[in-house]
């Protein structure tokens, strides 16, 4: 199994609070991605990174920010959590753009 | 716009063959992936097609027609453990590896 871990695995937070999710990899892969998965929508890209300090927006980036200060860690921050951000969040890594992506086990976030 | 369509649900019988279709309309194309996702788990890689034709890997095969914007995943000798969601994803324009996913097809295998 690819070395990719997400933390926390589950979190309940209140509306308006900031939340940070962490993705850690031990594969030294260049590309890292954050997706959210919701019923009826499938997986949607939030942000991605193509190197240290190199990030870009995905299709549902509003209300989220990311940082990648070192190869192994990719952080996703919800600046002020809203109920619409209740979802399952998956981190993924890939070595190249045309190779398979490996997914973390997911973080189930509930905003109350 | 970008759109990937798959059937929402399918049911098949253990031991049978099932074909899951995927059609796509994206701005650019750099390959099509199929992933399997069991309930409550992470997606796992099944196949990758970038050229037209059939790729076979054990009980699973995947086909691509770029001119038709069409792919299918073929599962043979179905087993109960094949009950899962199957996700079709396309890497669009740009060299970023970003995946655009369809909503997924939930396959139920019955005895």
Tab-separated table of N, CA and C in Angstrom, chain B residues 9-101:
chain	number	residue	atom	x	y	z
B	9	UNK	N	-26.686	2.985	-10.825
B	9	UNK	CA	-26.721	1.677	-10.165
B	9	UNK	C	-26.830	0.565	-11.192
B	10	UNK	N	-26.250	-0.588	-10.848
B	10	UNK	CA	-26.393	-1.788	-11.661
B	10	UNK	C	-26.455	-2.990	-10.722
B	11	UNK	N	-27.123	-4.017	-11.182
B	11	UNK	CA	-27.213	-5.262	-10.438
B	11	UNK	C	-26.837	-6.403	-11.362
B	12	UNK	N	-26.083	-7.361	-10.843
B	12	UNK	CA	-25.688	-8.512	-11.644
B	12	UNK	C	-25.607	-9.733	-10.736
B	13	UNK	N	-25.504	-10.878	-11.364
B	13	UNK	CA	-25.497	-12.148	-10.629
B	13	UNK	C	-24.082	-12.692	-10.513
B	14	UNK	N	-23.808	-13.288	-9.404
B	14	UNK	CA	-22.508	-13.911	-9.169
B	14	UNK	C	-22.174	-14.863	-10.307
B	15	UNK	N	-20.930	-14.763	-10.815
B	15	UNK	CA	-20.491	-15.614	-11.918
B	15	UNK	C	-20.736	-15.037	-13.286
B	16	UNK	N	-21.545	-14.002	-13.376
B	16	UNK	CA	-21.903	-13.404	-14.661
B	16	UNK	C	-20.866	-12.375	-15.102
B	17	UNK	N	-21.141	-11.735	-16.229
B	17	UNK	CA	-20.321	-10.653	-16.768
B	17	UNK	C	-21.144	-9.364	-16.725
B	18	UNK	N	-20.502	-8.254	-16.372
B	18	UNK	CA	-21.205	-6.978	-16.367
B	18	UNK	C	-20.318	-5.925	-17.032
B	19	UNK	N	-20.962	-5.029	-17.764
B	19	UNK	CA	-20.253	-3.950	-18.434
B	19	UNK	C	-20.754	-2.612	-17.900
B	20	UNK	N	-19.850	-1.786	-17.414
B	20	UNK	CA	-20.199	-0.476	-16.890
B	20	UNK	C	-19.687	0.571	-17.876
B	21	UNK	N	-20.598	1.364	-18.395
B	21	UNK	CA	-20.252	2.336	-19.420
B	21	UNK	C	-19.941	3.703	-18.833
B	22	UNK	N	-19.140	4.454	-19.552
B	22	UNK	CA	-18.773	5.813	-19.151
B	22	UNK	C	-18.623	6.650	-20.415
B	23	UNK	N	-19.328	7.754	-20.484
B	23	UNK	CA	-19.144	8.696	-21.591
B	23	UNK	C	-18.632	10.008	-21.028
B	24	UNK	N	-17.804	10.682	-21.790
B	24	UNK	CA	-17.194	11.900	-21.280
B	24	UNK	C	-17.133	12.989	-22.343
B	25	UNK	N	-17.230	14.208	-21.852
B	25	UNK	CA	-17.015	15.405	-22.680
B	25	UNK	C	-16.148	16.323	-21.842
B	26	UNK	N	-14.896	16.446	-22.201
B	26	UNK	CA	-13.971	17.258	-21.410
B	26	UNK	C	-13.151	18.150	-22.326
B	27	UNK	N	-12.632	19.216	-21.776
B	27	UNK	CA	-11.744	20.104	-22.533
B	27	UNK	C	-10.346	19.513	-22.450
B	28	UNK	N	-9.986	18.751	-23.428
B	28	UNK	CA	-8.709	18.066	-23.419
B	28	UNK	C	-8.834	16.664	-22.859
B	29	UNK	N	-7.896	15.817	-23.226
B	29	UNK	CA	-7.939	14.425	-22.751
B	29	UNK	C	-6.505	13.932	-22.652
B	30	UNK	N	-6.167	13.429	-21.451
B	30	UNK	CA	-4.838	12.857	-21.265
B	30	UNK	C	-4.894	11.458	-20.663
B	31	UNK	N	-6.093	10.858	-20.687
B	31	UNK	CA	-6.193	9.495	-20.195
B	31	UNK	C	-7.449	9.291	-19.379
B	32	UNK	N	-7.875	8.039	-19.263
B	32	UNK	CA	-9.079	7.692	-18.514
B	32	UNK	C	-8.751	6.587	-17.520
B	33	UNK	N	-9.197	6.783	-16.307
B	33	UNK	CA	-8.940	5.840	-15.217
B	33	UNK	C	-10.257	5.225	-14.743
B	34	UNK	N	-10.161	4.007	-14.256
B	34	UNK	CA	-11.243	3.373	-13.511
B	34	UNK	C	-10.733	3.050	-12.110
B	35	UNK	N	-11.569	3.392	-11.127
B	35	UNK	CA	-11.269	3.092	-9.736
B	35	UNK	C	-12.423	2.288	-9.142
B	36	UNK	N	-12.078	1.479	-8.154
B	36	UNK	CA	-13.085	0.744	-7.388
B	36	UNK	C	-13.132	1.323	-5.984
B	37	UNK	N	-14.325	1.470	-5.456
B	37	UNK	CA	-14.458	1.991	-4.095
B	37	UNK	C	-15.508	1.194	-3.326
B	38	UNK	N	-15.051	0.458	-2.316
B	38	UNK	CA	-15.991	-0.217	-1.424
B	38	UNK	C	-16.521	0.792	-0.421
B	39	UNK	N	-17.714	0.532	0.061
B	39	UNK	CA	-18.385	1.452	0.968
B	39	UNK	C	-17.509	1.783	2.167
B	40	UNK	N	-17.335	3.069	2.438
B	40	UNK	CA	-16.563	3.513	3.585
B	40	UNK	C	-15.058	3.428	3.418
B	41	UNK	N	-14.613	3.110	2.201
B	41	UNK	CA	-13.183	2.969	1.971
B	41	UNK	C	-12.695	3.957	0.911
B	42	UNK	N	-11.388	3.971	0.698
B	42	UNK	CA	-10.792	4.838	-0.314
B	42	UNK	C	-10.902	4.198	-1.693
B	43	UNK	N	-10.937	5.014	-2.739
B	43	UNK	CA	-10.871	4.450	-4.095
B	43	UNK	C	-9.528	3.764	-4.323
B	44	UNK	N	-9.567	2.677	-5.089
B	44	UNK	CA	-8.329	1.992	-5.470
B	44	UNK	C	-8.291	1.843	-6.981
B	45	UNK	N	-7.115	1.940	-7.536
B	45	UNK	CA	-6.896	1.950	-8.982
B	45	UNK	C	-7.220	0.598	-9.600
B	46	UNK	N	-7.942	0.628	-10.746
B	46	UNK	CA	-8.204	-0.589	-11.503
B	46	UNK	C	-7.495	-0.583	-12.853
B	47	UNK	N	-7.656	0.521	-13.613
B	47	UNK	CA	-7.117	0.510	-14.962
B	47	UNK	C	-6.901	1.919	-15.479
B	48	UNK	N	-6.082	2.003	-16.530
B	48	UNK	CA	-5.769	3.263	-17.176
B	48	UNK	C	-5.725	3.049	-18.678
B	49	UNK	N	-6.451	3.878	-19.425
B	49	UNK	CA	-6.430	3.841	-20.881
B	49	UNK	C	-6.086	5.229	-21.412
B	50	UNK	N	-5.141	5.276	-22.325
B	50	UNK	CA	-4.834	6.547	-22.983
B	50	UNK	C	-4.963	6.403	-24.505
B	51	UNK	N	-4.805	5.170	-24.993
B	51	UNK	CA	-4.982	4.889	-26.414
B	51	UNK	C	-6.251	4.072	-26.616
B	52	UNK	N	-6.795	4.127	-27.828
B	52	UNK	CA	-7.989	3.359	-28.143
B	52	UNK	C	-7.711	1.872	-28.024
B	53	UNK	N	-8.723	1.164	-27.559
B	53	UNK	CA	-8.603	-0.281	-27.511
B	53	UNK	C	-8.893	-0.835	-26.139
B	54	UNK	N	-8.620	-2.108	-26.013
B	54	UNK	CA	-8.956	-2.874	-24.817
B	54	UNK	C	-7.702	-3.178	-24.005
B	55	UNK	N	-7.796	-2.918	-22.714
B	55	UNK	CA	-6.735	-3.283	-21.775
B	55	UNK	C	-7.290	-4.359	-20.851
B	56	UNK	N	-6.617	-5.502	-20.793
B	56	UNK	CA	-7.114	-6.607	-19.979
B	56	UNK	C	-6.191	-6.833	-18.791
B	57	UNK	N	-6.830	-7.039	-17.636
B	57	UNK	CA	-6.065	-7.281	-16.419
B	57	UNK	C	-6.865	-8.251	-15.567
B	58	UNK	N	-6.580	-9.533	-15.760
B	58	UNK	CA	-7.296	-10.541	-14.990
B	58	UNK	C	-8.770	-10.572	-15.331
B	59	UNK	N	-9.622	-10.498	-14.309
B	59	UNK	CA	-11.066	-10.534	-14.552
B	59	UNK	C	-11.601	-9.209	-15.060
B	60	UNK	N	-10.786	-8.170	-14.970
B	60	UNK	CA	-11.245	-6.830	-15.356
B	60	UNK	C	-10.606	-6.417	-16.682
B	61	UNK	N	-11.409	-5.774	-17.526
B	61	UNK	CA	-10.913	-5.201	-18.777
B	61	UNK	C	-11.499	-3.811	-18.922
B	62	UNK	N	-10.761	-2.933	-19.588
B	62	UNK	CA	-11.286	-1.595	-19.841
B	62	UNK	C	-11.037	-1.235	-21.296
B	63	UNK	N	-12.041	-0.575	-21.877
B	63	UNK	CA	-12.003	-0.217	-23.288
B	63	UNK	C	-12.132	1.285	-23.420
B	64	UNK	N	-11.467	1.831	-24.436
B	64	UNK	CA	-11.544	3.265	-24.700
B	64	UNK	C	-11.713	3.526	-26.187
B	65	UNK	N	-12.631	4.460	-26.499
B	65	UNK	CA	-12.755	5.021	-27.842
B	65	UNK	C	-12.706	6.535	-27.694
B	66	UNK	N	-11.592	7.136	-28.042
B	66	UNK	CA	-11.443	8.581	-27.873
B	66	UNK	C	-12.338	9.355	-28.838
B	67	UNK	N	-12.527	8.850	-30.038
B	67	UNK	CA	-13.356	9.563	-31.011
B	67	UNK	C	-14.812	9.618	-30.565
B	68	UNK	N	-15.242	8.632	-29.799
B	68	UNK	CA	-16.633	8.593	-29.315
B	68	UNK	C	-16.754	9.121	-27.896
B	69	UNK	N	-15.661	9.424	-27.235
B	69	UNK	CA	-15.727	9.864	-25.848
B	69	UNK	C	-16.368	8.803	-24.969
B	70	UNK	N	-15.909	7.578	-25.114
B	70	UNK	CA	-16.603	6.436	-24.508
B	70	UNK	C	-15.606	5.427	-23.956
B	71	UNK	N	-15.949	4.899	-22.807
B	71	UNK	CA	-15.171	3.837	-22.200
B	71	UNK	C	-16.117	2.858	-21.529
B	72	UNK	N	-15.677	1.646	-21.346
B	72	UNK	CA	-16.405	0.715	-20.491
B	72	UNK	C	-15.436	-0.122	-19.676
B	73	UNK	N	-15.939	-0.549	-18.533
B	73	UNK	CA	-15.231	-1.481	-17.666
B	73	UNK	C	-16.001	-2.791	-17.701
B	74	UNK	N	-15.305	-3.868	-17.998
B	74	UNK	CA	-15.921	-5.187	-18.103
B	74	UNK	C	-15.437	-6.052	-16.951
B	75	UNK	N	-16.364	-6.561	-16.183
B	75	UNK	CA	-16.016	-7.430	-15.072
B	75	UNK	C	-16.542	-8.836	-15.378
B	76	UNK	N	-15.638	-9.796	-15.374
B	76	UNK	CA	-16.014	-11.177	-15.680
B	76	UNK	C	-16.037	-12.009	-14.405
B	77	UNK	N	-16.748	-13.128	-14.489
B	77	UNK	CA	-16.792	-14.090	-13.365
B	77	UNK	C	-17.038	-13.354	-12.048
B	78	UNK	N	-18.117	-12.621	-12.023
B	78	UNK	CA	-18.403	-11.765	-10.880
B	78	UNK	C	-18.384	-12.527	-9.566
B	79	UNK	N	-17.815	-11.860	-8.563
B	79	UNK	CA	-17.785	-12.408	-7.209
B	79	UNK	C	-18.513	-11.434	-6.287
B	80	UNK	N	-18.954	-11.941	-5.153
B	80	UNK	CA	-19.681	-11.093	-4.215
B	80	UNK	C	-18.832	-9.887	-3.797
B	81	UNK	N	-17.531	-10.089	-3.693
B	81	UNK	CA	-16.653	-8.997	-3.260
B	81	UNK	C	-16.540	-7.887	-4.297
B	82	UNK	N	-17.062	-8.111	-5.504
B	82	UNK	CA	-17.058	-7.075	-6.527
B	82	UNK	C	-18.159	-6.037	-6.300
B	83	UNK	N	-19.025	-6.287	-5.338
B	83	UNK	CA	-20.045	-5.286	-4.986
B	83	UNK	C	-19.327	-4.048	-4.452
B	84	UNK	N	-19.451	-2.951	-5.179
B	84	UNK	CA	-18.705	-1.726	-4.866
B	84	UNK	C	-19.175	-0.647	-5.828
B	85	UNK	N	-18.621	0.542	-5.638
B	85	UNK	CA	-18.818	1.615	-6.621
B	85	UNK	C	-17.637	1.639	-7.564
B	86	UNK	N	-17.923	1.899	-8.841
B	86	UNK	CA	-16.882	1.963	-9.851
B	86	UNK	C	-16.867	3.372	-10.431
B	87	UNK	N	-15.712	4.008	-10.318
B	87	UNK	CA	-15.576	5.419	-10.662
B	87	UNK	C	-14.793	5.578	-11.948
B	88	UNK	N	-15.362	6.302	-12.875
B	88	UNK	CA	-14.701	6.660	-14.122
B	88	UNK	C	-14.124	8.057	-13.944
B	89	UNK	N	-12.874	8.268	-14.347
B	89	UNK	CA	-12.246	9.573	-14.177
B	89	UNK	C	-11.368	9.888	-15.378
B	90	UNK	N	-11.378	11.140	-15.765
B	90	UNK	CA	-10.610	11.591	-16.932
B	90	UNK	C	-9.608	12.655	-16.504
B	91	UNK	N	-8.407	12.581	-17.030
B	91	UNK	CA	-7.457	13.675	-16.867
B	91	UNK	C	-7.596	14.562	-18.100
B	92	UNK	N	-7.950	15.836	-17.838
B	92	UNK	CA	-8.247	16.748	-18.926
B	92	UNK	C	-7.019	17.456	-19.434
B	93	UNK	N	-7.230	18.684	-19.880
B	93	UNK	CA	-6.135	19.447	-20.481
B	93	UNK	C	-5.132	19.893	-19.423
B	94	UNK	N	-3.939	20.184	-19.859
B	94	UNK	CA	-2.901	20.590	-18.933
B	94	UNK	C	-2.200	19.384	-18.340
B	95	UNK	N	-0.971	19.557	-17.956
B	95	UNK	CA	-0.181	18.440	-17.437
B	95	UNK	C	-0.174	18.488	-15.912
B	96	UNK	N	-1.351	18.296	-15.327
B	96	UNK	CA	-1.467	18.437	-13.874
B	96	UNK	C	-1.874	17.158	-13.172
B	97	UNK	N	-2.413	16.198	-13.920
B	97	UNK	CA	-2.895	14.975	-13.296
B	97	UNK	C	-4.222	15.131	-12.589
B	98	UNK	N	-4.861	16.280	-12.723
B	98	UNK	CA	-6.162	16.465	-12.079
B	98	UNK	C	-7.172	15.494	-12.667
B	99	UNK	N	-7.919	14.839	-11.798
B	99	UNK	CA	-8.923	13.884	-12.239
B	99	UNK	C	-10.312	14.508	-12.171
B	100	UNK	N	-11.067	14.319	-13.237
B	100	UNK	CA	-12.471	14.715	-13.259
B	100	UNK	C	-13.274	13.418	-13.175
B	101	UNK	N	-14.055	13.310	-12.114
B	101	UNK	CA	-14.760	12.057	-11.853
B	101	UNK	C	-16.216	12.115	-12.291
